[in-house]
Structures are given as C-alpha cells and as structure tokens.
CSV table of C-alpha atoms in Angstrom, one decimal:
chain,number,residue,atom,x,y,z
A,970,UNK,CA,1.6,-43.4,26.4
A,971,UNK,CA,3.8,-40.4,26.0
A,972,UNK,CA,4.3,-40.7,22.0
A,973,UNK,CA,0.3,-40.3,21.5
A,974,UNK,CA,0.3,-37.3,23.5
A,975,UNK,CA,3.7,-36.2,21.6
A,976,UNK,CA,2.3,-36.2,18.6
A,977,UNK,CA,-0.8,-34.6,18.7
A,978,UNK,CA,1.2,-31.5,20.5
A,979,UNK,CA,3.6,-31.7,18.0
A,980,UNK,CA,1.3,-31.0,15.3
A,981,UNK,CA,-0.8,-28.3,16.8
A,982,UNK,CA,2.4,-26.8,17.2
A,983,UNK,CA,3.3,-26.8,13.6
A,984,UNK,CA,-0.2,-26.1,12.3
A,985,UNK,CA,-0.2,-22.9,14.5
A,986,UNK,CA,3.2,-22.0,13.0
A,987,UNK,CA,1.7,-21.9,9.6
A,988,UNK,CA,-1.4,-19.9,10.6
A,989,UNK,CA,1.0,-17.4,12.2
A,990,UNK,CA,2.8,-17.0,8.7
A,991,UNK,CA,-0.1,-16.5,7.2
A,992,UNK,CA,-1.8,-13.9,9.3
A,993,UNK,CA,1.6,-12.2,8.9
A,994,UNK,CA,2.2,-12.5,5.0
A,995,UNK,CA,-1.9,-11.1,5.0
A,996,UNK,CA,-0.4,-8.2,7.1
A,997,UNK,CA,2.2,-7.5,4.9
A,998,UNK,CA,0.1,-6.1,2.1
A,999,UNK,CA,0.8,-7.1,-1.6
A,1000,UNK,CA,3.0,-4.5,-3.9
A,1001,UNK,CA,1.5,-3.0,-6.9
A,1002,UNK,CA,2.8,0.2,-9.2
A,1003,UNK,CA,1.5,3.6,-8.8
A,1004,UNK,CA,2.0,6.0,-11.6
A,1005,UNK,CA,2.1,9.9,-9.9
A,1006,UNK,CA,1.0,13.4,-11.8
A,1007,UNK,CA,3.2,16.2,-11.9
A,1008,UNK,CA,0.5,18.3,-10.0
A,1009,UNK,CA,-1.8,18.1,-6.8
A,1010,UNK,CA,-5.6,19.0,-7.8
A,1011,UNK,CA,-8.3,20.1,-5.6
A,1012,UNK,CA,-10.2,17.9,-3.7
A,1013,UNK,CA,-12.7,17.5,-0.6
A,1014,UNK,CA,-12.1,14.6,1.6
A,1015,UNK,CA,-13.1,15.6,5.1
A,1016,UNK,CA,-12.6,18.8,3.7
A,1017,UNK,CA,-11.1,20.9,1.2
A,1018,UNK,CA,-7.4,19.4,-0.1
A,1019,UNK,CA,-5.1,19.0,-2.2
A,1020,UNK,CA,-4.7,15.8,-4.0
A,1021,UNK,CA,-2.5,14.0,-5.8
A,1022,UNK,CA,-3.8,12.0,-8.9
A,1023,UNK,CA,-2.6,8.7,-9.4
A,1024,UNK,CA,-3.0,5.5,-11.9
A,1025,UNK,CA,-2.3,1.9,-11.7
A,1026,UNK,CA,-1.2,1.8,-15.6
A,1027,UNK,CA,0.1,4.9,-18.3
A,1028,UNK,CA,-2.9,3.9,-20.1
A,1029,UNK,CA,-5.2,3.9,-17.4
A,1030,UNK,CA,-7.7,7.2,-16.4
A,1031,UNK,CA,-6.1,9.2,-13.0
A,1032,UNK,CA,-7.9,8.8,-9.7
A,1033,UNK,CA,-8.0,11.1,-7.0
A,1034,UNK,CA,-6.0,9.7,-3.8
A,1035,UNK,CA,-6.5,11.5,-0.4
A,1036,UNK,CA,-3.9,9.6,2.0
A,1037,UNK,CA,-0.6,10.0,1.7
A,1038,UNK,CA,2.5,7.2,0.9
A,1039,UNK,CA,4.7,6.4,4.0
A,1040,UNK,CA,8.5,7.0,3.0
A,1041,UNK,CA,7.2,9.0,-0.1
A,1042,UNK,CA,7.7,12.9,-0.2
A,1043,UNK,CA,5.8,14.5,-3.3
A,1044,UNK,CA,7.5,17.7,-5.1
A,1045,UNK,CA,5.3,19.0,-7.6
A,1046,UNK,CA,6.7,19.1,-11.2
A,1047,UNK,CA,7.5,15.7,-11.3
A,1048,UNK,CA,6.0,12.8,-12.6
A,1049,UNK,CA,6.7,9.5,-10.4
A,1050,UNK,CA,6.5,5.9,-10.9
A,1051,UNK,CA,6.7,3.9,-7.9
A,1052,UNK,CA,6.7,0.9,-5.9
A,1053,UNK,CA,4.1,0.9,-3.1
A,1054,UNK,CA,3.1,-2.0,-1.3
A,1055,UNK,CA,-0.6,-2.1,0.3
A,1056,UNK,CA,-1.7,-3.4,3.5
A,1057,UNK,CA,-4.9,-3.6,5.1
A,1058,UNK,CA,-5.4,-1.5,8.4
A,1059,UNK,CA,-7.2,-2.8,10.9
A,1060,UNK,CA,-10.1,-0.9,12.4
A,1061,UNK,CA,-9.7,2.4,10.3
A,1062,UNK,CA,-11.0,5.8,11.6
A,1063,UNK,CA,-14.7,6.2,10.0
A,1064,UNK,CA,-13.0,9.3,7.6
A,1065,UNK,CA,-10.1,7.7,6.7
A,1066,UNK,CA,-9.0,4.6,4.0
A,1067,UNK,CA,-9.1,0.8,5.3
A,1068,UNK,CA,-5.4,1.0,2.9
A,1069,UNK,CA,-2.2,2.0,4.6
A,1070,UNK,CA,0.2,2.9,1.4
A,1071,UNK,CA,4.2,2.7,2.0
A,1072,UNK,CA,6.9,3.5,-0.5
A,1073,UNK,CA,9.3,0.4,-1.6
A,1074,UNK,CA,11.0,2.0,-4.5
A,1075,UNK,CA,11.0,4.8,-6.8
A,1076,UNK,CA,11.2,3.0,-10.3
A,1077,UNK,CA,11.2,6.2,-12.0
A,1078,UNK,CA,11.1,10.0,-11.6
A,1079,UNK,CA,10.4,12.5,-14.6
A,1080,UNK,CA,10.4,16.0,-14.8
C-alpha cells in the first residue's frame, strides 16, 4: 500500500520540479545584440526626451528606444555594440515597456 502512494507523490514532485525550471528559464529573458548610435535624438514618450537609437543588425534601420539598459551607462560619441538580455516584466505600468533590458556584455565600443 505505501509504494502506490509513493509513487504517485514521487512524480508530482518531479513534474513540479520541471514546471519550476521552466517558469524560471521564461523569467530569465532570452539574449539578443543591440547595436547603439553615437547620439541621443529627441523623442516624446510620456513626454519630451531624449532617446537613444538602436538596431538589432548594422544593416538594419535605427529605432527609437525610450527605457534605459540596467548595468549600461550611455556616453554620447560612442557607438556600442552590446549584449542585452530581455525579460518580460510582469504587470508593467500603463506608460512604460512590458521589456526590462539588462546589460550582459559590451562586445564592442567605437568612437
């Protein structure tokens, strides 16, 4: 009698393992490469900013982005490329991204 109720605990316990390492890989984000200009540009967000522009490829067209990079400080003049990874906040402010952006490396930095 106590090896059939063994095993069905036993199980649960490792399926719940595995859905716990998966709601914290999710967590975790994914890391992608973010090209930076050498310049901030004017923008309106919530309101009048400055920006910094940003691609995902040399090749590709720059995009505005309004948030900042955790670990990340921006000097103007330079040109960055860098290693970000992306996670998904949960329950943003209305005004503000559903992305939370932090620094994992800078690959490159150009003057």
């Amino acid at each position: 009698m106590k090896k059939t109720f063994i095993i069905p605990v036993v199980t649960a316990a490792i399926v719940g393992a595995g859905l716990l390492s998966m709601q914290q890989a999710s967590a975790a984000g994914k890391n992608e490469v973010l090209y930076i200009n050498n310049k901030l540009v004017d923008c309106v967000g919530a309101g009048p900013q400055k920006c910094m522009q940003v691609r995902k490829s040399p090749k590709s067209e720059w995009t505005l982005f309004y948030g900042g990079i955790d670990g990340f400080r921006y000097e103007p003049g330079y040109r960055y490329k860098l290693k970000v990874n992306v996670s998904k906040i949960k329950n943003p402010p209305m005004d503000s991204s559903s992305l939370k952006y932090s620094l994992v490396k800078v690959l490159s930095t150009k003057k």
